[in-house]
Amino acid sequence: MEVNSVGFLSFFFRFPDGGALLMLLFYIPCGLLLVVFRFFFGLQLLLIMSILPKESLVRRLLFRVSSAILGVAVTQEGYENYIKGQHKVVISNHVTALDNVAIETILPSIMPFSKCDCPWLVKWILGYQEFTSDKDRENIDDNIKEHLQESTTPLLVFPEEQITNGKRGLMKFSPWGFQFSSTVLPVLISVRRPLIIQIPAHVLESGWWQDLFWSMFVPYTHYHIRILPPMESKSDDVCSDLQKLMASALGVTPTSYSSEDVSELIKQINLQAARALSQQPKPAPNGRNPPNQDPNNTSPNTRLTRMVQQVKDVLPQVPATVISRDLSRTHCVDTTITNILEGRVSYVPEKENSKTESSSDAKITPARVSNETTPTKTQDVTFSRFPEERQKLLNERKAMMLENARR
């Protein structure tokens, strides 16, 4: 099924629904205690790291153990593909705001200030550099090339330039980072959290501090970092080739969406939210409800309307009534999208439905009759005295209806 919106690459809501939300409510006191402990421990970690050299083995070991205490558990695979001093550029997918911190635990690297969303203090502790001044911003690329020639620390680049959920696709790669070296080292990041606390590591429009808070709130966040063999970056289509290679290794789809598409999606969501807020009825000055208005329902269900619109942006061919029905059960945009994509929700696409709407109530077209009533042995049996045959016929009819809905 073709997805016509970049929204399927992101999570929209931080909190789960149903029983998972109830478990989260019971976990809140423990989570807040973890945040307080990890916050003060993190301050001590920053002081220690500011003293040790960036590529020191003691610093790396201390940083990895401390990160695990802070809730960032990192495992690695394929480290033998990295040769210190030979690989100048590391290319990675981007799934959380703390990806650079997780990579730092096993692969010390640098980033320019302008390409990292971390606070200034964290950039300084991690050894990142500005590479330019306010008067010399045009020569930033030349300064980076000069630094990489003199240093053995590689440059970390996130070519997607936006954070995704890492579960459905890779965004179009920006060519900026491929100019600094003839070979690049691909790195894959996958993130998971314990089943008891199903909180996404990043949601659309969340900031760095928000992701850090929830990372310290949950028991742990497991980052699995896989280093692939290096790849030549001399070809003209290296961005597309590397995107397809990394997507295949992750088991996701390479897409043509860029960071500008995500920015446009955010603008659309904010605009729709502003419109929904402006359409809410305002209370009368005397505090009474306007005439002909139900006092128990003073405003429409704007949250459900917004969720339906978000699903419609991703799957425009699905009728709004079908989306609303499933959202009223799941209360989660991502779950509803998954249900529709995996065929658990049956529907008739709006384009096909609009063409046959005028004749659907009056008659059935001959082509449809011929498709649905193809003479078979099972369909000739309308009613049977044996319950096994009736159940078999029912299952076949179900399978045929699901297949028609998927088509």
C-alpha positions as semicolon CSV with decimal commas, in nm:
position;residue;x (nm);y (nm);z (nm)
1;M;0,000;0,000;0,000
2;E;0,141;0,338;-0,098
3;V;0,183;0,589;0,183
4;N;0,147;0,947;0,069
5;S;0,272;1,134;0,376
6;V;0,594;1,158;0,572
7;G;0,394;1,118;0,893
8;F;0,439;0,741;0,901
9;L;0,810;0,794;0,981
10;S;0,738;0,959;1,317
11;F;0,560;0,894;1,644
12;F;0,299;1,155;1,736
13;F;0,213;1,076;2,100
14;R;0,442;1,007;2,394
15;F;0,204;0,814;2,618
16;P;0,058;0,468;2,552
17;D;-0,306;0,373;2,585
18;G;-0,510;0,104;2,757
19;G;-0,339;-0,118;3,011
20;A;0,005;0,023;2,930
21;L;-0,110;0,367;3,047
22;L;-0,233;0,219;3,374
23;M;0,106;0,054;3,433
24;L;0,274;0,385;3,359
25;L;0,066;0,560;3,626
26;F;0,181;0,307;3,887
27;Y;0,542;0,350;3,773
28;I;0,549;0,732;3,802
29;P;0,690;0,749;4,162
30;C;0,977;0,514;4,074
31;G;1,045;0,704;3,751
32;L;1,067;1,040;3,929
33;L;1,311;0,897;4,184
34;L;1,526;0,768;3,898
35;V;1,523;1,112;3,734
36;V;1,643;1,285;4,053
37;F;1,919;1,030;4,116
38;R;2,038;1,028;3,756
39;F;2,034;1,407;3,732
40;F;2,280;1,457;4,020
41;F;2,489;1,163;3,906
42;G;2,503;1,313;3,558
43;L;2,643;1,639;3,698
44;Q;2,933;1,449;3,853
45;L;2,987;1,264;3,526
46;L;3,015;1,592;3,336
47;L;3,281;1,720;3,579
48;I;3,490;1,404;3,545
49;M;3,466;1,393;3,164
50;S;3,574;1,755;3,135
51;I;3,911;1,659;3,286
52;L;3,995;1,346;3,083
53;P;4,112;1,360;2,717
54;K;3,847;1,280;2,457
55;E;4,010;0,966;2,315
56;S;4,133;0,833;2,648
57;L;4,048;0,467;2,716
58;V;3,967;0,548;3,078
59;R;3,724;0,815;2,966
60;R;3,551;0,575;2,723
61;L;3,510;0,303;2,987
62;L;3,391;0,551;3,248
63;F;3,153;0,713;3,003
64;R;3,003;0,379;2,902
65;V;2,946;0,264;3,260
66;S;2,808;0,602;3,362
67;S;2,576;0,610;3,060
68;A;2,435;0,272;3,162
69;I;2,364;0,409;3,509
70;L;2,193;0,706;3,348
71;G;1,969;0,465;3,155
72;V;2,154;0,455;2,821
73;A;2,254;0,091;2,774
74;V;2,468;0,041;2,462
75;T;2,563;-0,279;2,282
76;Q;2,780;-0,297;1,972
77;E;2,829;-0,518;1,669
78;G;3,084;-0,509;1,389
79;Y;3,342;-0,296;1,571
80;E;3,616;-0,472;1,374
81;N;3,503;-0,273;1,067
82;Y;3,629;0,049;1,228
83;I;3,998;0,131;1,190
84;K;4,108;0,431;1,390
85;G;4,256;0,706;1,177
86;Q;4,142;0,564;0,843
87;H;3,771;0,641;0,858
88;K;3,710;1,014;0,867
89;V;3,330;1,023;0,830
90;V;3,071;0,815;1,018
91;I;2,720;0,808;0,866
92;S;2,434;0,705;1,095
93;N;2,056;0,694;1,095
94;H;1,882;0,920;1,347
95;V;1,620;0,778;1,586
96;T;1,659;0,976;1,912
97;A;1,805;1,302;2,035
98;L;2,069;1,104;2,228
99;D;2,210;0,907;1,933
100;N;2,538;1,098;1,940
101;V;2,578;1,023;2,311
102;A;2,524;0,650;2,251
103;I;2,775;0,647;1,963
104;E;3,026;0,837;2,177
105;T;3,039;0,546;2,424
106;I;3,195;0,312;2,165
107;L;3,315;0,544;1,886
108;P;3,451;0,886;1,989
109;S;3,357;1,138;1,724
110;I;3,302;1,509;1,665
111;M;3,020;1,719;1,529
112;P;3,000;2,087;1,434
113;F;2,788;2,293;1,671
114;S;2,544;2,383;1,395
115;K;2,465;2,016;1,323
116;C;2,392;1,913;1,684
117;D;2,082;2,000;1,889
118;C;2,248;1,935;2,227
119;P;2,287;2,217;2,480
120;W;2,615;2,406;2,464
121;L;2,750;2,244;2,782
122;V;2,696;1,892;2,646
123;K;2,865;1,986;2,318
124;W;3,165;2,114;2,509
125;I;3,188;1,803;2,728
126;L;3,167;1,576;2,421
127;G;3,448;1,771;2,255
128;Y;3,247;1,913;1,965
129;Q;3,381;2,219;1,785
130;E;3,233;2,529;1,629
131;F;3,466;2,518;1,322
132;T;3,365;2,872;1,234
133;S;3,294;3,217;1,368
134;D;3,019;3,467;1,303
135;K;3,238;3,642;1,044
136;D;3,358;3,327;0,869
137;R;3,055;3,104;0,830
138;E;3,112;3,045;0,459
139;N;3,438;2,853;0,520
140;I;3,298;2,596;0,763
141;D;3,342;2,306;0,518
142;D;3,706;2,396;0,452
143;N;3,773;2,419;0,826
144;I;3,621;2,074;0,882
145;K;3,834;1,922;0,603
146;E;4,147;2,077;0,750
147;H;4,063;1,947;1,097
148;L;3,995;1,592;0,974
149;Q;4,333;1,579;0,801
150;E;4,510;1,653;1,128
151;S;4,288;1,452;1,365
152;T;4,213;1,080;1,404
153;T;3,866;1,147;1,545
154;P;3,597;1,093;1,277
155;L;3,314;1,329;1,191
156;L;2,966;1,205;1,289
157;V;2,694;1,289;1,037
158;F;2,319;1,226;1,046
159;P;2,227;1,268;0,677
160;E;1,852;1,236;0,741
161;E;1,873;1,568;0,930
162;Q;1,552;1,479;1,116
163;I;1,470;1,220;1,381
164;T;1,246;0,932;1,274
165;N;1,098;0,634;1,457
166;G;1,350;0,401;1,288
167;K;1,088;0,132;1,234
168;R;0,933;0,205;0,893
169;G;1,176;0,385;0,666
170;L;1,484;0,598;0,609
171;M;1,456;0,956;0,490
172;K;1,642;1,092;0,189
173;F;2,010;1,147;0,269
174;S;2,163;1,493;0,247
175;P;2,492;1,499;0,049
176;W;2,664;1,739;0,291
177;G;2,868;1,486;0,489
178;F;2,998;1,287;0,191
179;Q;3,235;1,558;0,071
180;F;3,491;1,520;0,347
181;S;3,626;1,174;0,270
182;S;3,649;0,922;-0,013
183;T;3,510;0,649;0,215
184;V;3,238;0,662;0,478
185;L;3,162;0,426;0,765
186;P;2,789;0,336;0,792
187;V;2,650;0,291;1,144
188;L;2,302;0,160;1,225
189;I;2,119;0,248;1,547
190;S;1,817;0,061;1,678
191;V;1,643;0,154;2,004
192;R;1,405;-0,035;2,229
193;R;1,264;0,012;2,577
194;P;1,118;-0,237;2,829
195;L;0,772;-0,366;2,749
196;I;0,632;-0,252;3,084
197;I;0,693;0,116;2,996
198;Q;0,608;0,169;2,630
199;I;0,716;0,532;2,587
200;P;0,866;0,629;2,248
201;A;1,222;0,760;2,265
202;H;1,122;1,056;2,048
203;V;0,798;1,206;1,921
204;L;0,742;1,472;1,659
205;E;0,834;1,823;1,781
206;S;0,982;1,704;2,112
207;G;1,300;1,881;2,225
208;W;1,634;1,752;2,349
209;W;1,552;1,811;2,716
210;Q;1,221;1,626;2,683
211;D;1,389;1,320;2,532
212;L;1,656;1,333;2,805
213;F;1,394;1,350;3,080
214;W;1,203;1,046;2,952
215;S;1,528;0,861;2,895
216;M;1,612;0,906;3,264
217;F;1,251;0,832;3,363
218;V;1,227;0,483;3,211
219;P;1,430;0,194;3,359
220;Y;1,662;0,186;3,058
221;T;1,690;0,259;2,687
222;H;1,878;-0,003;2,489
223;Y;2,083;0,129;2,196
224;H;2,219;-0,138;1,965
225;I;2,489;0,005;1,736
226;R;2,595;-0,198;1,434
227;I;2,898;-0,087;1,233
228;L;2,885;-0,189;0,867
229;P;3,187;-0,225;0,634
230;P;3,312;0,106;0,491
231;M;3,173;0,226;0,159
232;E;3,333;0,429;-0,119
233;S;3,179;0,777;-0,159
234;K;3,320;0,865;-0,501
235;S;3,011;0,781;-0,707
236;D;2,762;1,053;-0,792
237;D;2,470;0,855;-0,646
238;V;2,642;0,759;-0,322
239;C;2,363;0,910;-0,108
240;S;2,095;0,692;-0,265
241;D;2,316;0,382;-0,268
242;L;2,406;0,416;0,099
243;Q;2,045;0,489;0,194
244;K;1,930;0,169;0,023
245;L;2,213;-0,031;0,183
246;M;2,136;0,091;0,534
247;A;1,760;0,053;0,486
248;S;1,807;-0,306;0,371
249;A;2,026;-0,382;0,673
250;L;1,764;-0,229;0,906
251;G;1,475;-0,404;0,733
252;V;1,294;-0,078;0,651
253;T;1,205;0,112;0,333
254;P;1,419;0,386;0,172
255;T;1,191;0,685;0,106
256;S;1,215;1,004;-0,097
257;Y;1,102;1,227;0,193
258;S;1,347;1,492;0,313
259;S;1,383;1,706;0,624
260;E;1,188;1,982;0,449
261;D;0,889;1,747;0,424
262;V;0,898;1,691;0,800
263;S;0,912;2,066;0,860
264;E;0,612;2,111;0,630
265;L;0,423;1,837;0,817
266;I;0,489;2,014;1,148
267;K;0,356;2,339;1,002
268;Q;0,040;2,164;0,881
269;I;-0,021;2,002;1,220
270;N;0,025;2,332;1,403
271;L;-0,204;2,507;1,155
272;Q;-0,475;2,244;1,199
273;A;-0,443;2,266;1,577
274;A;-0,475;2,645;1,561
275;R;-0,784;2,616;1,342
276;A;-0,943;2,362;1,576
277;L;-0,871;2,589;1,873
278;S;-1,021;2,890;1,698
279;Q;-1,338;2,695;1,614
280;Q;-1,409;2,611;1,977
281;P;-1,715;2,804;2,105
282;K;-1,633;3,076;2,352
283;P;-1,837;3,103;2,674
284;A;-2,074;3,394;2,714
285;P;-1,955;3,690;2,927
286;N;-2,215;3,617;3,195
287;G;-2,089;3,259;3,226
288;R;-2,402;3,106;3,073
289;N;-2,399;2,872;2,779
290;P;-2,509;3,013;2,441
291;P;-2,862;2,921;2,335
292;N;-2,922;2,586;2,161
293;Q;-2,604;2,444;2,309
294;D;-2,580;2,135;2,525
295;P;-2,431;2,238;2,861
296;N;-2,265;1,898;2,897
297;N;-2,088;1,929;2,560
298;T;-1,949;2,282;2,526
299;S;-1,675;2,197;2,274
300;P;-1,621;1,937;2,000
301;N;-1,381;1,648;2,044
302;T;-1,091;1,834;1,889
303;R;-0,834;1,573;1,994
304;L;-1,014;1,296;1,808
305;T;-1,057;1,524;1,506
306;R;-0,688;1,602;1,507
307;M;-0,597;1,234;1,536
308;V;-0,829;1,147;1,247
309;Q;-0,668;1,418;1,036
310;Q;-0,320;1,289;1,119
311;V;-0,415;0,942;1,000
312;K;-0,579;1,094;0,690
313;D;-0,253;1,274;0,611
314;V;-0,076;0,938;0,611
315;L;-0,352;0,732;0,449
316;P;-0,575;0,968;0,250
317;Q;-0,764;0,685;0,079
318;V;-0,909;0,553;0,408
319;P;-1,254;0,694;0,496
320;A;-1,268;0,917;0,803
321;T;-1,548;0,710;0,958
322;V;-1,330;0,397;0,949
323;I;-1,039;0,587;1,104
324;S;-1,258;0,738;1,374
325;R;-1,405;0,398;1,461
326;D;-1,063;0,241;1,508
327;L;-0,925;0,545;1,696
328;S;-1,212;0,527;1,941
329;R;-1,088;0,179;2,024
330;T;-0,708;0,229;2,017
331;H;-0,676;0,599;2,114
332;C;-0,340;0,596;1,933
333;V;-0,254;0,727;1,585
334;D;0,041;0,491;1,537
335;T;-0,161;0,185;1,638
336;T;-0,444;0,276;1,401
337;I;-0,202;0,333;1,112
338;T;-0,039;-0,004;1,183
339;N;-0,379;-0,177;1,196
340;I;-0,475;-0,031;0,859
341;L;-0,141;-0,107;0,691
342;E;-0,141;-0,465;0,818
343;G;-0,497;-0,525;0,699
344;R;-0,664;-0,558;1,040
345;V;-0,911;-0,281;0,946
346;S;-1,137;-0,343;0,646
347;Y;-1,246;-0,048;0,435
348;V;-1,336;0,062;0,085
349;P;-1,100;0,330;-0,053
350;E;-1,272;0,666;-0,094
351;K;-1,172;0,702;-0,461
352;E;-1,338;0,377;-0,558
353;N;-1,629;0,437;-0,327
354;S;-1,704;0,780;-0,478
355;K;-1,727;0,637;-0,828
356;T;-1,982;0,373;-0,734
357;E;-2,167;0,568;-0,466
358;S;-2,460;0,659;-0,692
359;S;-2,528;0,301;-0,794
360;S;-2,428;0,109;-0,481
361;D;-2,764;0,149;-0,307
362;A;-2,978;0,073;-0,613
363;K;-2,798;-0,214;-0,782
364;I;-2,478;-0,413;-0,802
365;T;-2,271;-0,389;-1,119
366;P;-2,241;-0,704;-1,332
367;A;-1,863;-0,711;-1,297
368;R;-1,886;-0,706;-0,920
369;V;-2,155;-0,975;-0,925
370;S;-1,938;-1,191;-1,142
371;N;-1,636;-1,142;-0,911
372;E;-1,824;-1,209;-0,592
373;T;-2,042;-1,492;-0,715
374;T;-1,797;-1,701;-0,914
375;P;-1,945;-2,047;-0,902
376;T;-1,746;-2,266;-0,671
377;K;-1,829;-2,568;-0,473
378;T;-1,828;-2,381;-0,141
379;Q;-2,053;-2,097;-0,259
380;D;-2,316;-2,336;-0,397
381;V;-2,380;-2,452;-0,044
382;T;-2,600;-2,183;0,107
383;F;-2,710;-2,370;0,418
384;S;-2,595;-2,707;0,537
385;R;-2,713;-2,941;0,800
386;F;-2,358;-2,996;0,919
387;P;-2,198;-2,725;1,138
388;E;-1,848;-2,806;1,002
389;E;-1,951;-2,716;0,648
390;R;-2,123;-2,397;0,763
391;Q;-1,809;-2,290;0,956
392;K;-1,589;-2,370;0,657
393;L;-1,810;-2,161;0,428
394;L;-1,803;-1,873;0,674
395;N;-1,422;-1,878;0,694
396;E;-1,391;-1,880;0,315
397;R;-1,627;-1,585;0,284
398;K;-1,426;-1,395;0,547
399;A;-1,098;-1,461;0,366
400;M;-1,247;-1,349;0,034
401;M;-1,385;-1,026;0,186
402;L;-1,050;-0,945;0,350
403;E;-0,869;-1,007;0,022
404;N;-1,109;-0,775;-0,159
405;A;-1,063;-0,508;0,106
406;R;-0,682;-0,531;0,078
407;R;-0,699;-0,497;-0,300
